[in-house]
PDB file of C-alpha atoms in Angstrom:
ATOM      1  CA  UNK A  16      -5.137  28.945 -26.757  1.00 91.00           C
ATOM      2  CA  UNK A  17      -3.131  32.103 -27.338  1.00 92.00           C
ATOM      3  CA  UNK A  18      -4.492  35.151 -29.201  1.00 94.00           C
ATOM      4  CA  UNK A  19      -2.043  36.716 -31.638  1.00 95.00           C
ATOM      5  CA  UNK A  20      -2.276  39.689 -34.018  1.00 95.00           C
ATOM      6  CA  UNK A  21      -0.703  39.534 -37.455  1.00 94.00           C
ATOM      7  CA  UNK A  22       0.261  42.825 -39.065  1.00 94.00           C
ATOM      8  CA  UNK A  23       1.007  42.777 -42.798  1.00 96.00           C
ATOM      9  CA  UNK A  24       2.788  45.787 -44.339  1.00 95.00           C
ATOM     10  CA  UNK A  25       3.445  46.252 -48.058  1.00 95.00           C
ATOM     11  CA  UNK A  26       6.422  47.978 -49.685  1.00 96.00           C
ATOM     12  CA  UNK A  27       4.658  51.368 -49.629  1.00 94.00           C
ATOM     13  CA  UNK A  28       3.875  51.360 -45.916  1.00 94.00           C
ATOM     14  CA  UNK A  29       0.266  50.210 -46.141  1.00 95.00           C
ATOM     15  CA  UNK A  30      -0.707  47.686 -43.460  1.00 96.00           C
ATOM     16  CA  UNK A  31      -3.599  45.746 -42.102  1.00 96.00           C
ATOM     17  CA  UNK A  32      -4.063  43.362 -39.192  1.00 95.00           C
ATOM     18  CA  UNK A  33      -5.948  40.219 -38.388  1.00 95.00           C
ATOM     19  CA  UNK A  34      -6.323  38.093 -35.305  1.00 95.00           C
ATOM     20  CA  UNK A  35      -5.680  34.407 -34.890  1.00 95.00           C
ATOM     21  CA  UNK A  36      -5.574  31.837 -32.140  1.00 94.00           C
ATOM     22  CA  UNK A  37      -2.456  29.728 -31.740  1.00 93.00           C
ATOM     23  CA  UNK A  38      -3.168  26.614 -29.675  1.00 90.00           C
ATOM     24  CA  UNK A  39      -0.127  25.151 -27.943  1.00 89.00           C
ATOM     25  CA  UNK A  40      -0.235  21.457 -27.002  1.00 85.00           C
ATOM     26  CA  UNK A  41       2.056  19.381 -24.837  1.00 89.00           C
ATOM     27  CA  UNK A  42       2.021  15.901 -26.354  1.00 90.00           C
ATOM     28  CA  UNK A  43       5.474  14.907 -25.140  1.00 95.00           C
ATOM     29  CA  UNK A  44       5.556  12.168 -22.534  1.00 96.00           C
ATOM     30  CA  UNK A  45       7.714  12.689 -19.452  1.00 98.00           C
ATOM     31  CA  UNK A  46      10.932  10.728 -19.046  1.00 98.00           C
ATOM     32  CA  UNK A  47      10.333   7.996 -16.457  1.00 98.00           C
ATOM     33  CA  UNK A  48      13.449   6.988 -14.503  1.00 98.00           C
ATOM     34  CA  UNK A  49      13.375   4.201 -11.905  1.00 98.00           C
ATOM     35  CA  UNK A  50      15.681   2.810  -9.255  1.00 98.00           C
ATOM     36  CA  UNK A  51      15.684  -0.493  -7.377  1.00 98.00           C
ATOM     37  CA  UNK A  52      15.080  -0.279  -3.617  1.00 98.00           C
ATOM     38  CA  UNK A  53      15.221  -2.561  -0.575  1.00 98.00           C
ATOM     39  CA  UNK A  54      12.538  -2.361   2.112  1.00 98.00           C
ATOM     40  CA  UNK A  55      12.325  -4.063   5.514  1.00 98.00           C
ATOM     41  CA  UNK A  56       9.114  -5.622   6.785  1.00 97.00           C
ATOM     42  CA  UNK A  57       7.906  -4.159  10.068  1.00 96.00           C
ATOM     43  CA  UNK A  58       7.286  -6.221  13.209  1.00 92.00           C
ATOM     44  CA  UNK A  59       3.799  -7.088  11.975  1.00 95.00           C
ATOM     45  CA  UNK A  60       5.161  -8.455   8.678  1.00 96.00           C
ATOM     46  CA  UNK A  61       4.072  -5.570   6.449  1.00 98.00           C
ATOM     47  CA  UNK A  62       5.753  -2.855   4.390  1.00 98.00           C
ATOM     48  CA  UNK A  63       4.323   0.017   2.369  1.00 98.00           C
ATOM     49  CA  UNK A  64       6.182   2.249  -0.060  1.00 98.00           C
ATOM     50  CA  UNK A  65       5.216   5.691  -1.323  1.00 98.00           C
ATOM     51  CA  UNK A  66       3.941   6.018  -4.899  1.00 98.00           C
ATOM     52  CA  UNK A  67       7.261   7.685  -5.863  1.00 98.00           C
ATOM     53  CA  UNK A  68       9.591   5.438  -3.845  1.00 98.00           C
ATOM     54  CA  UNK A  69      11.215   3.939  -6.952  1.00 98.00           C
ATOM     55  CA  UNK A  70      11.392   7.285  -8.788  1.00 98.00           C
ATOM     56  CA  UNK A  71      14.950   8.196  -9.716  1.00 98.00           C
ATOM     57  CA  UNK A  72      14.696  11.686 -11.168  1.00 97.00           C
ATOM     58  CA  UNK A  73      11.873  11.350 -13.682  1.00 98.00           C
ATOM     59  CA  UNK A  74      11.437  14.600 -15.574  1.00 97.00           C
ATOM     60  CA  UNK A  75       9.233  16.615 -17.929  1.00 96.00           C
ATOM     61  CA  UNK A  76       9.828  19.978 -19.612  1.00 94.00           C
ATOM     62  CA  UNK A  77       6.478  21.281 -18.346  1.00 93.00           C
ATOM     63  CA  UNK A  78       6.733  19.752 -14.856  1.00 88.00           C
ATOM     64  CA  UNK A  79       3.781  18.877 -12.666  1.00 93.00           C
ATOM     65  CA  UNK A  80       4.592  15.173 -12.399  1.00 98.00           C
ATOM     66  CA  UNK A  81       2.475  12.650 -10.518  1.00 98.00           C
ATOM     67  CA  UNK A  82       3.530   9.086  -9.732  1.00 98.00           C
ATOM     68  CA  UNK A  83       1.622   5.803  -9.543  1.00 98.00           C
ATOM     69  CA  UNK A  84       3.332   2.533  -8.625  1.00 98.00           C
ATOM     70  CA  UNK A  85       1.305  -0.591  -9.380  1.00 98.00           C
ATOM     71  CA  UNK A  86       2.323  -2.362  -6.117  1.00 98.00           C
ATOM     72  CA  UNK A  87       2.922  -0.398  -2.908  1.00 98.00           C
ATOM     73  CA  UNK A  88       1.970  -2.891  -0.149  1.00 98.00           C
ATOM     74  CA  UNK A  89       4.014  -5.934   0.722  1.00 98.00           C
ATOM     75  CA  UNK A  90       3.715  -8.819   3.234  1.00 98.00           C
ATOM     76  CA  UNK A  91       5.720 -11.830   4.381  1.00 97.00           C
ATOM     77  CA  UNK A  92       4.715 -13.525   1.134  1.00 96.00           C
ATOM     78  CA  UNK A  93       6.609 -10.782  -0.746  1.00 98.00           C
ATOM     79  CA  UNK A  94      10.047 -11.495   0.775  1.00 97.00           C
ATOM     80  CA  UNK A  95      12.552 -11.388  -2.070  1.00 97.00           C
ATOM     81  CA  UNK A  96      12.535  -9.517  -5.380  1.00 98.00           C
ATOM     82  CA  UNK A  97       9.266  -7.930  -6.557  1.00 98.00           C
ATOM     83  CA  UNK A  98       8.866  -6.277  -9.967  1.00 98.00           C
ATOM     84  CA  UNK A  99       6.917  -3.026  -9.913  1.00 98.00           C
ATOM     85  CA  UNK A 100       5.914  -0.566 -12.632  1.00 98.00           C
ATOM     86  CA  UNK A 101       6.047   3.205 -12.042  1.00 98.00           C
ATOM     87  CA  UNK A 102       3.762   5.348 -14.194  1.00 98.00           C
ATOM     88  CA  UNK A 103       4.844   8.996 -14.440  1.00 98.00           C
ATOM     89  CA  UNK A 104       2.192  11.460 -15.654  1.00 98.00           C
ATOM     90  CA  UNK A 105       2.728  15.137 -16.460  1.00 97.00           C
ATOM     91  CA  UNK A 106       0.270  18.007 -15.956  1.00 94.00           C
ATOM     92  CA  UNK A 107      -1.114  17.514 -19.473  1.00 94.00           C
ATOM     93  CA  UNK A 108      -1.945  13.799 -19.041  1.00 95.00           C
ATOM     94  CA  UNK A 109       1.057  12.468 -20.948  1.00 96.00           C
ATOM     95  CA  UNK A 110       2.593   9.450 -19.270  1.00 97.00           C
ATOM     96  CA  UNK A 111       5.403   6.951 -19.485  1.00 98.00           C
ATOM     97  CA  UNK A 112       6.489   3.971 -17.411  1.00 98.00           C
ATOM     98  CA  UNK A 113       9.596   2.284 -16.116  1.00 98.00           C
ATOM     99  CA  UNK A 114      10.227  -0.861 -14.118  1.00 98.00           C
ATOM    100  CA  UNK A 115      12.053  -1.418 -10.846  1.00 98.00           C
ATOM    101  CA  UNK A 116      12.721  -4.169  -8.345  1.00 98.00           C
ATOM    102  CA  UNK A 117      11.555  -3.762  -4.760  1.00 98.00           C
ATOM    103  CA  UNK A 118      13.447  -6.254  -2.612  1.00 98.00           C
ATOM    104  CA  UNK A 119      11.568  -7.088   0.575  1.00 98.00           C
ATOM    105  CA  UNK A 120      13.567  -8.314   3.571  1.00 98.00           C
ATOM    106  CA  UNK A 121      12.438  -9.807   6.871  1.00 97.00           C
ATOM    107  CA  UNK A 122      15.108  -8.987   9.446  1.00 96.00           C
ATOM    108  CA  UNK A 123      12.846  -9.091  12.505  1.00 96.00           C
ATOM    109  CA  UNK A 124      13.638 -11.873  14.943  1.00 96.00           C
ATOM    110  CA  UNK A 125      10.788 -13.961  16.323  1.00 97.00           C
ATOM    111  CA  UNK A 126       9.666 -13.545  19.918  1.00 97.00           C
ATOM    112  CA  UNK A 127      10.900 -16.561  21.887  1.00 98.00           C
ATOM    113  CA  UNK A 128       8.727 -17.506  24.858  1.00 98.00           C
ATOM    114  CA  UNK A 129       9.622 -20.358  27.216  1.00 98.00           C
ATOM    115  CA  UNK A 130       7.907 -22.218  30.003  1.00 98.00           C
ATOM    116  CA  UNK A 131       9.186 -24.505  32.744  1.00 97.00           C
ATOM    117  CA  UNK A 132       8.153 -28.155  32.451  1.00 98.00           C
ATOM    118  CA  UNK A 133       8.477 -31.265  34.605  1.00 97.00           C
ATOM    119  CA  UNK A 134       9.487 -34.526  32.949  1.00 97.00           C
ATOM    120  CA  UNK A 135       9.344 -38.019  34.455  1.00 97.00           C
ATOM    121  CA  UNK A 136      12.151 -40.489  33.822  1.00 98.00           C
ATOM    122  CA  UNK A 137      11.037 -43.806  32.366  1.00 97.00           C
ATOM    123  CA  UNK A 138      11.706 -47.208  33.905  1.00 97.00           C
ATOM    124  CA  UNK A 139      15.197 -47.277  32.470  1.00 97.00           C
ATOM    125  CA  UNK A 140      16.064 -43.853  33.926  1.00 97.00           C
ATOM    126  CA  UNK A 141      15.782 -41.890  30.675  1.00 98.00           C
ATOM    127  CA  UNK A 142      13.563 -39.140  29.337  1.00 98.00           C
ATOM    128  CA  UNK A 143      13.416 -37.315  26.013  1.00 98.00           C
ATOM    129  CA  UNK A 144      11.558 -34.112  25.219  1.00 98.00           C
ATOM    130  CA  UNK A 145      10.607 -32.804  21.783  1.00 98.00           C
ATOM    131  CA  UNK A 146      12.399 -29.737  20.442  1.00 97.00           C
ATOM    132  CA  UNK A 147       9.456 -27.412  21.259  1.00 97.00           C
ATOM    133  CA  UNK A 148       8.549 -28.897  24.664  1.00 98.00           C
ATOM    134  CA  UNK A 149       9.490 -25.707  26.534  1.00 98.00           C
ATOM    135  CA  UNK A 150       7.908 -23.411  23.919  1.00 98.00           C
ATOM    136  CA  UNK A 151       5.192 -21.211  25.395  1.00 98.00           C
ATOM    137  CA  UNK A 152       3.699 -19.452  22.393  1.00 97.00           C
ATOM    138  CA  UNK A 153       6.756 -18.129  20.601  1.00 98.00           C
ATOM    139  CA  UNK A 154       5.651 -16.024  17.635  1.00 97.00           C
ATOM    140  CA  UNK A 155       6.732 -14.289  14.464  1.00 97.00           C
ATOM    141  CA  UNK A 156       4.722 -12.161  12.035  1.00 96.00           C
ATOM    142  CA  UNK A 157       5.908 -14.281   9.105  1.00 96.00           C
ATOM    143  CA  UNK A 158       5.471 -17.634  10.860  1.00 93.00           C
ATOM    144  CA  UNK A 159       7.254 -20.767   9.813  1.00 95.00           C
ATOM    145  CA  UNK A 160       8.901 -21.228  13.193  1.00 98.00           C
ATOM    146  CA  UNK A 161      11.320 -24.042  13.937  1.00 98.00           C
ATOM    147  CA  UNK A 162      12.545 -24.946  17.403  1.00 98.00           C
ATOM    148  CA  UNK A 163      15.863 -26.238  18.702  1.00 98.00           C
ATOM    149  CA  UNK A 164      16.349 -27.052  22.378  1.00 98.00           C
ATOM    150  CA  UNK A 165      19.966 -27.469  23.431  1.00 97.00           C
ATOM    151  CA  UNK A 166      19.243 -30.431  25.740  1.00 97.00           C
ATOM    152  CA  UNK A 167      16.479 -32.919  24.886  1.00 98.00           C
ATOM    153  CA  UNK A 168      17.624 -36.120  26.614  1.00 98.00           C
ATOM    154  CA  UNK A 169      17.923 -36.638  30.348  1.00 98.00           C
ATOM    155  CA  UNK A 170      19.090 -39.446  32.628  1.00 98.00           C
ATOM    156  CA  UNK A 171      19.257 -40.145  36.340  1.00 97.00           C
ATOM    157  CA  UNK A 172      22.261 -37.812  36.425  1.00 97.00           C
ATOM    158  CA  UNK A 173      19.901 -34.912  35.548  1.00 97.00           C
ATOM    159  CA  UNK A 174      17.378 -35.361  38.382  1.00 97.00           C
ATOM    160  CA  UNK A 175      16.529 -31.878  39.648  1.00 97.00           C
ATOM    161  CA  UNK A 176      16.352 -28.523  37.916  1.00 97.00           C
ATOM    162  CA  UNK A 177      17.998 -28.363  34.477  1.00 97.00           C
ATOM    163  CA  UNK A 178      18.483 -25.206  32.471  1.00 97.00           C
ATOM    164  CA  UNK A 179      17.736 -25.492  28.775  1.00 98.00           C
ATOM    165  CA  UNK A 180      17.919 -22.938  25.965  1.00 98.00           C
ATOM    166  CA  UNK A 181      15.279 -22.838  23.239  1.00 98.00           C
ATOM    167  CA  UNK A 182      16.281 -21.268  19.916  1.00 98.00           C
ATOM    168  CA  UNK A 183      13.349 -20.145  17.788  1.00 98.00           C
ATOM    169  CA  UNK A 184      14.047 -19.524  14.082  1.00 98.00           C
ATOM    170  CA  UNK A 185      11.598 -18.013  11.592  1.00 97.00           C
ATOM    171  CA  UNK A 186      11.135 -18.878   7.919  1.00 94.00           C
ATOM    172  CA  UNK A 187      13.674 -16.223   6.866  1.00 95.00           C
ATOM    173  CA  UNK A 188      16.515 -17.312   9.147  1.00 95.00           C
ATOM    174  CA  UNK A 189      16.018 -14.819  11.994  1.00 97.00           C
ATOM    175  CA  UNK A 190      16.273 -16.312  15.461  1.00 97.00           C
ATOM    176  CA  UNK A 191      16.017 -15.566  19.148  1.00 98.00           C
ATOM    177  CA  UNK A 192      16.420 -17.584  22.322  1.00 98.00           C
ATOM    178  CA  UNK A 193      14.900 -18.021  25.718  1.00 98.00           C
ATOM    179  CA  UNK A 194      15.807 -20.261  28.626  1.00 95.00           C
ATOM    180  CA  UNK A 195      14.174 -22.104  31.464  1.00 87.00           C
TER     181      UNK A 195
END
């Protein structure tokens, strides 16, 4: 509300005044502008973005913008493209929205842990171990581990200590190795 005074003057110089209130309203929504972003999961398989992370220069003539993104927390289940909606609100409660894609990536390799094992040859002088026989609790925040041991079959020629390499791969293609 703004108080104003109106002065009216006639052609002979006579005047009088009156007061009025002019109420100014801001009913114009801000301009919401979004951008797509890519975010990496941390070692525990989580990612969090700020409420304005997908903002790309949203604006309002009167300023005072606040931001609210409908999804800000992501997990291993979010790997890939995620649609989010950003709501931009000005200081007078006008709002508008825009959409963006938050691409979540898992680039953290699993932790490969190996253990030494002893294997007995069978009566025909052969032994076979499963791919994860030397695994000793390898882990990854996103799970889905697969195991590949470089040597899984042994004969009489291998009696004694044999070095093997275990490759551990997670569900998103990241891998690490350990050896015994």
